[in-house]
Short mmCIF file of C-alpha atoms and ligand atoms in Angstrom, two decimals:
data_model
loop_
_atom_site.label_atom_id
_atom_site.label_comp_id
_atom_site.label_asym_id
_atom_site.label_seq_id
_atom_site.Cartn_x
_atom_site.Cartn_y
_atom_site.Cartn_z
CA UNK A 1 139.14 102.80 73.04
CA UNK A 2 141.74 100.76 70.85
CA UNK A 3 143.07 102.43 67.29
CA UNK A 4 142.87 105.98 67.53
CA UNK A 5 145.34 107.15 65.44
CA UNK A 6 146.21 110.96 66.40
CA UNK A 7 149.04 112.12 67.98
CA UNK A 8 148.16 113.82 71.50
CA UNK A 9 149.57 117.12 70.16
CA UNK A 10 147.86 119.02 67.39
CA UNK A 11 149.48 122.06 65.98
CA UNK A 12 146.43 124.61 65.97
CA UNK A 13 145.85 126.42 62.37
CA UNK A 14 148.93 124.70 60.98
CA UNK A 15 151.32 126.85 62.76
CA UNK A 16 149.96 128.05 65.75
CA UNK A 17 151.52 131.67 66.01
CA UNK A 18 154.89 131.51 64.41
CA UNK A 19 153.62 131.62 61.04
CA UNK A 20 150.71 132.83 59.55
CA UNK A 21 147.24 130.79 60.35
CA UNK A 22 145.60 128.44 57.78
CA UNK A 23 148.97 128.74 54.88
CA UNK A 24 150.85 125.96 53.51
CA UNK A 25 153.74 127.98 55.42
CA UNK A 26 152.16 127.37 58.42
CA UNK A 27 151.75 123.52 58.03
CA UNK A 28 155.00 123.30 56.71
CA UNK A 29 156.64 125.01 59.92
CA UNK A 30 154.50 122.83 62.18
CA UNK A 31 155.99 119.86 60.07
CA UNK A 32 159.15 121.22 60.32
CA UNK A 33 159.03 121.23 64.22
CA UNK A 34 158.01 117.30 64.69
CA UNK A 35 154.17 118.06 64.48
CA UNK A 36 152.53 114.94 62.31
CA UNK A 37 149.07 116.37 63.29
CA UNK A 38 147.93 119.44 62.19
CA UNK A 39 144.02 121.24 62.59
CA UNK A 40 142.93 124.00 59.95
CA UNK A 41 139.72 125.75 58.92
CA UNK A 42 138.04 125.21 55.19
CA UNK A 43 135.11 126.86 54.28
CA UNK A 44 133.90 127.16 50.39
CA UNK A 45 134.76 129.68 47.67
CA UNK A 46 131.85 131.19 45.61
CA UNK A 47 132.37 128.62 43.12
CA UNK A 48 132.56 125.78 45.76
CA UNK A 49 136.46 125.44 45.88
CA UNK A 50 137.64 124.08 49.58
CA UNK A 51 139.86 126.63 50.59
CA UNK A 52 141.28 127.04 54.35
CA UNK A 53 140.62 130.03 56.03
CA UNK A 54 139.16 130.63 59.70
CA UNK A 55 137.14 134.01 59.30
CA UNK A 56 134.39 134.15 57.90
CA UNK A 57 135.40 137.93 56.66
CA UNK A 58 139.06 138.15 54.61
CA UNK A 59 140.26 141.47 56.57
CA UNK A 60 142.16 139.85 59.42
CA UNK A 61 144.29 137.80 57.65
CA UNK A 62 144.26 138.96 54.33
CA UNK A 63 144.97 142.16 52.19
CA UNK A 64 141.75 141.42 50.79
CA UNK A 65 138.22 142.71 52.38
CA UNK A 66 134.45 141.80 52.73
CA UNK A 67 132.81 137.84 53.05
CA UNK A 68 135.55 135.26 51.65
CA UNK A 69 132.47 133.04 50.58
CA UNK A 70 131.16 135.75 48.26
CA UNK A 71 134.37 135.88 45.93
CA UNK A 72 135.82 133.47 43.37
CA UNK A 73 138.35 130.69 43.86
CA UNK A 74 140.26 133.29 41.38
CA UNK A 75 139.97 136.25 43.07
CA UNK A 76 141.18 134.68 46.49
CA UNK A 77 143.84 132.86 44.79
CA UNK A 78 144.86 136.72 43.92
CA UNK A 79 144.99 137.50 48.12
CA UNK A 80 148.20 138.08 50.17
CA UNK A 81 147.44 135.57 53.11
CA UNK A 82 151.03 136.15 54.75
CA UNK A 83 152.44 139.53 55.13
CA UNK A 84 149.49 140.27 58.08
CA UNK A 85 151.79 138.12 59.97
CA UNK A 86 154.93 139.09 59.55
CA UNK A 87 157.29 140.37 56.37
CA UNK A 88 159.02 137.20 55.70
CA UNK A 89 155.73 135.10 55.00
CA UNK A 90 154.47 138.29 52.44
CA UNK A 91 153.20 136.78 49.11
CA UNK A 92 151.53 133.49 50.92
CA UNK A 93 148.75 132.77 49.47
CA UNK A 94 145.15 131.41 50.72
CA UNK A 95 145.50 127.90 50.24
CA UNK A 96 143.09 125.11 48.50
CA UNK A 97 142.05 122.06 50.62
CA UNK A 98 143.27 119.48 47.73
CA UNK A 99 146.97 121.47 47.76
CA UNK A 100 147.07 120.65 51.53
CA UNK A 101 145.51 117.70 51.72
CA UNK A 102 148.91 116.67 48.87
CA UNK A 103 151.40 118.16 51.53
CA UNK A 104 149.78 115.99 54.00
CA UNK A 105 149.32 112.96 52.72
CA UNK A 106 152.86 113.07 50.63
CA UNK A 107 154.53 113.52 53.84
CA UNK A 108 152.78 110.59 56.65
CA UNK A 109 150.95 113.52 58.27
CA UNK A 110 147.15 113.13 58.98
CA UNK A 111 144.67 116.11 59.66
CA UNK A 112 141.67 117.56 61.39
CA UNK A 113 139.63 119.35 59.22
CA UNK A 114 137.26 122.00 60.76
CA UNK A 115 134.60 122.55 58.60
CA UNK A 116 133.88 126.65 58.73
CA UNK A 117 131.19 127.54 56.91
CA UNK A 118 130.20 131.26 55.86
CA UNK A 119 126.85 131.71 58.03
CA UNK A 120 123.77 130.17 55.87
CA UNK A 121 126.14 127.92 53.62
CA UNK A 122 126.29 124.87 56.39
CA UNK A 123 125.01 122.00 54.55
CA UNK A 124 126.79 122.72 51.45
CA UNK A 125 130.36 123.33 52.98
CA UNK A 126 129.78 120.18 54.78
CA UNK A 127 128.86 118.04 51.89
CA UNK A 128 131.90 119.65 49.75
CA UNK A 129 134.06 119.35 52.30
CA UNK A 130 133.99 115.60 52.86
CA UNK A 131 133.40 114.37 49.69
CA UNK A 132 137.36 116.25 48.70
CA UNK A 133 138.48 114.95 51.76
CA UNK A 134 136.92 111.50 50.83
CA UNK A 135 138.70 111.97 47.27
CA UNK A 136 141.87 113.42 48.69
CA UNK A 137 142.53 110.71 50.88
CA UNK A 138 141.43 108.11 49.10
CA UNK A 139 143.71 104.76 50.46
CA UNK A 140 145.57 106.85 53.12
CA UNK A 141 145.43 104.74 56.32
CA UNK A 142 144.92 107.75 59.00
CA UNK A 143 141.75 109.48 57.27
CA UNK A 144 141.52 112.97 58.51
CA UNK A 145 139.35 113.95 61.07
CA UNK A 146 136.27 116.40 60.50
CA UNK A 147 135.14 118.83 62.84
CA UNK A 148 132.81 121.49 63.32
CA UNK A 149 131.09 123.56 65.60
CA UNK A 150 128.00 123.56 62.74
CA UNK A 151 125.81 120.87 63.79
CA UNK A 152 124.34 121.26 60.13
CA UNK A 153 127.33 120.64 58.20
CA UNK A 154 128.37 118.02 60.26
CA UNK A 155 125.40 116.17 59.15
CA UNK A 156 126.11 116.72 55.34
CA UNK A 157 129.44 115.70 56.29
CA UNK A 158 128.09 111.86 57.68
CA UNK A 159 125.47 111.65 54.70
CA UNK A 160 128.29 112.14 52.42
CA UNK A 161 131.07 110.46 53.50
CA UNK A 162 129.85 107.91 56.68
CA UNK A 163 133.45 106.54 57.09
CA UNK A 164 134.93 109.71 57.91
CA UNK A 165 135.70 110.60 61.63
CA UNK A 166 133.19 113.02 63.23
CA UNK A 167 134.07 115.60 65.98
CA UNK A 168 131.74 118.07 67.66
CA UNK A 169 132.87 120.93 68.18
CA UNK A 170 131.30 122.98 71.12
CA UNK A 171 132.94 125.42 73.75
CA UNK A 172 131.31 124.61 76.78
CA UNK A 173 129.16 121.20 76.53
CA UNK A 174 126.22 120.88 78.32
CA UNK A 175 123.98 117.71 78.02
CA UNK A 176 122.63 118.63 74.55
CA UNK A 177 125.96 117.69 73.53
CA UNK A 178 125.84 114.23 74.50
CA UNK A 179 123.42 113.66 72.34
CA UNK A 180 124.73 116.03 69.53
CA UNK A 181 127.39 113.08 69.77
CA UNK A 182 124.95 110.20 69.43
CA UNK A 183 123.06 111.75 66.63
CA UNK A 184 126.53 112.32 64.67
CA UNK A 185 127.98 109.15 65.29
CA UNK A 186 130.79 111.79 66.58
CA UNK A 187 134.17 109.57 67.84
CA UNK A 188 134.99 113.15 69.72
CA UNK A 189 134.16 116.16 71.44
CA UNK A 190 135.81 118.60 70.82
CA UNK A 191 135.59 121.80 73.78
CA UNK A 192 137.58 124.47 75.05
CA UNK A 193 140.31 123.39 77.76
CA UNK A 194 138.52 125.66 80.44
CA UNK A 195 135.52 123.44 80.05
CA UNK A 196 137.36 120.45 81.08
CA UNK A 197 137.14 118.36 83.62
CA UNK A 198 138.40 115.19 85.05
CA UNK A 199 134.28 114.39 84.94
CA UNK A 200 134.40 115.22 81.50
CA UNK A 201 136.46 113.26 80.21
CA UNK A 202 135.50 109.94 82.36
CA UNK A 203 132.08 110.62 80.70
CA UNK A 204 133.22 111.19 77.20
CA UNK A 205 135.76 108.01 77.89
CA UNK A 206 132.44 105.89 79.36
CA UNK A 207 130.63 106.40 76.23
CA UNK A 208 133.61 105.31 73.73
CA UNK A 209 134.66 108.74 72.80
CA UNK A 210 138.01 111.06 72.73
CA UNK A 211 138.01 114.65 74.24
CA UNK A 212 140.01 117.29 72.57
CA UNK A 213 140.94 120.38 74.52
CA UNK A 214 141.62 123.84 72.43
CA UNK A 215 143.24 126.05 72.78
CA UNK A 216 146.04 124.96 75.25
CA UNK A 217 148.99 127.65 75.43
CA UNK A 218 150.36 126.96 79.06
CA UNK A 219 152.74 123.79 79.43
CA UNK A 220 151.32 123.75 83.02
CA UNK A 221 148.01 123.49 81.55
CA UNK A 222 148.71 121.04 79.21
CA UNK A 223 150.16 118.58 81.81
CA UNK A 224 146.93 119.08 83.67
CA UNK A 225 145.13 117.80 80.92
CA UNK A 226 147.05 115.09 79.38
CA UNK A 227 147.33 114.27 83.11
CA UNK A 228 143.17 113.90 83.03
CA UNK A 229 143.33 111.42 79.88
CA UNK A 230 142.82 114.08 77.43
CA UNK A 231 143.13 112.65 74.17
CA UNK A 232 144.29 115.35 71.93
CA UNK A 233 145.56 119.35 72.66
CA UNK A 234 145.66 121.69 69.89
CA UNK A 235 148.27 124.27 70.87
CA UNK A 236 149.53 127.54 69.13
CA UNK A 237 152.41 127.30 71.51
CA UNK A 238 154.53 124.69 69.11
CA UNK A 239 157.99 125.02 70.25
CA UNK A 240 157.34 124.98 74.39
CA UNK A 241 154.70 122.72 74.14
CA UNK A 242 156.71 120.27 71.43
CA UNK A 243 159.48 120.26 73.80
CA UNK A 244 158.06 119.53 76.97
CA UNK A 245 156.21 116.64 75.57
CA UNK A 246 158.09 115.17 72.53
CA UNK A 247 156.62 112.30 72.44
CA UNK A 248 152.71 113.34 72.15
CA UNK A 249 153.94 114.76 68.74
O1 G3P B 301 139.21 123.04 66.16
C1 G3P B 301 139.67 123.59 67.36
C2 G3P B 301 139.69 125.10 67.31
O2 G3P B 301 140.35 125.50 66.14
C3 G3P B 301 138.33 125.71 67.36
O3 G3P B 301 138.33 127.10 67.40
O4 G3P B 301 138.06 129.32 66.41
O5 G3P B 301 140.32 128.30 66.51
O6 G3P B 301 138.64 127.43 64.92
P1 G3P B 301 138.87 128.08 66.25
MG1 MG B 302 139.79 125.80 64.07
#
């Protein structure tokens, strides 16, 4: 259980909620408030271009509308990914995976990367995805670590680029997971904090794995489960959570 190299607390989407999900903004801000590990969603552009975004659809968070996965790297480069949020981030655009993965690895910051495919692209985000985050961090000594909750991608992911950390990504696990883990060659499981358990994570621990607990808001809650041995908390919560436990950052 020697060498893993991520901080304890994970700033969720970049930013949590202070700035708007998924943006350079938003990784910059977590940056800005002592986070060195951030998560964020990619999934692929028409054309195949890594971009980070965590619906499948571009409505929420965009001024755009209909499937993100159907449009060109050009037309979402076009979007307004900020002003949804708030009026001080308007004008932010969607960003690309290799302009993040810069920001990153120019400042000594390492990343999870959840792989979020459109429905029916699984295999091919997967084997995109690592193969730019093979490229991307290419001599960095933390690599980043890839989740998803697409069992399919996940395995493009390992065909393409073995030496990258796996994570499973799964909100409640049952025993299916366990082996979802083997079969993966996962290093983590990755579940919601309500399915946690002090059982859980002996269990994950006993087979030479990390559990990380989304999405943990509460400070109370968060003691709880760093308490437990929980290896990693992705919070949106930056500012309580960064204070309360500086040095998990
Ligand atoms: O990767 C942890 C967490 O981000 C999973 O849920 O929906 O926020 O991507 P979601
Ligand atoms: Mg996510």
């Amino acid at each position: 259980m020697n060498g893993w190299p991520y901080p304890r607390l994970i700033a969720h989407r970049g930013g949590g909620s202070l700035a708007p999900e998924n943006t350079l903004a938003a990784l910059k801000l977590g940056a800005s408030l002592g986070y060195r590990a951030s998560e964020f969603d990619v999934k692929l552009s028409r054309d195949a271009v890594p971009f980070l975004l965590h619906d499948s659809k571009l409505e929420r968070t965009t001024n755009g509308a209909g499937i993100a996965g159907e449009f060109d790297w050009s037309v979402l480069a076009g979007l307004d990914a900020g002003a949804w949020h708030s009026p001080a981030y308007r004008g932010e655009p969607l960003p690309r995976l290799d302009d993040v993965a810069r920001f990153i690895t120019g400042n000594g910051l390492v990343a999870n990367v959840e792989i979020k495919p459109t429905p029916g692209f699984e295999a091919v985000t997967g084997r995109v995805v690592a193969r730019a985050c093979a490229e991307l961090w290419a001599g960095i000594p933390v690599q980043p670590l890839l989740s998803s909750f697409a069992y399919e991608a996940l395995v493009a992911a390992r065909d393409e680029a073995p030496h990258l950390p796996r994570g499973w990504l799964i909100e409640t696990p049952t025993e299916t997971d366990f082996d979802c883990l083997e079969k993966l060659g996962a290093v983590s499981l990755h579940c919601s904090h309500r399915a946690v358990t002090p059982d859980l994570v002996s269990r994950v621990h006993e087979g030479g794995r990390r559990v990380m607990a989304w999405t943990v808001n509460d400070a109370e809650r968060a003691e709880c489960l760093l308490g437990w041995g929980v290896d990693g908390i992705f919070t949106d919560n930056l500012r309580e959570l960064a204070a309360r436990f500086r040095g998990y950052l």
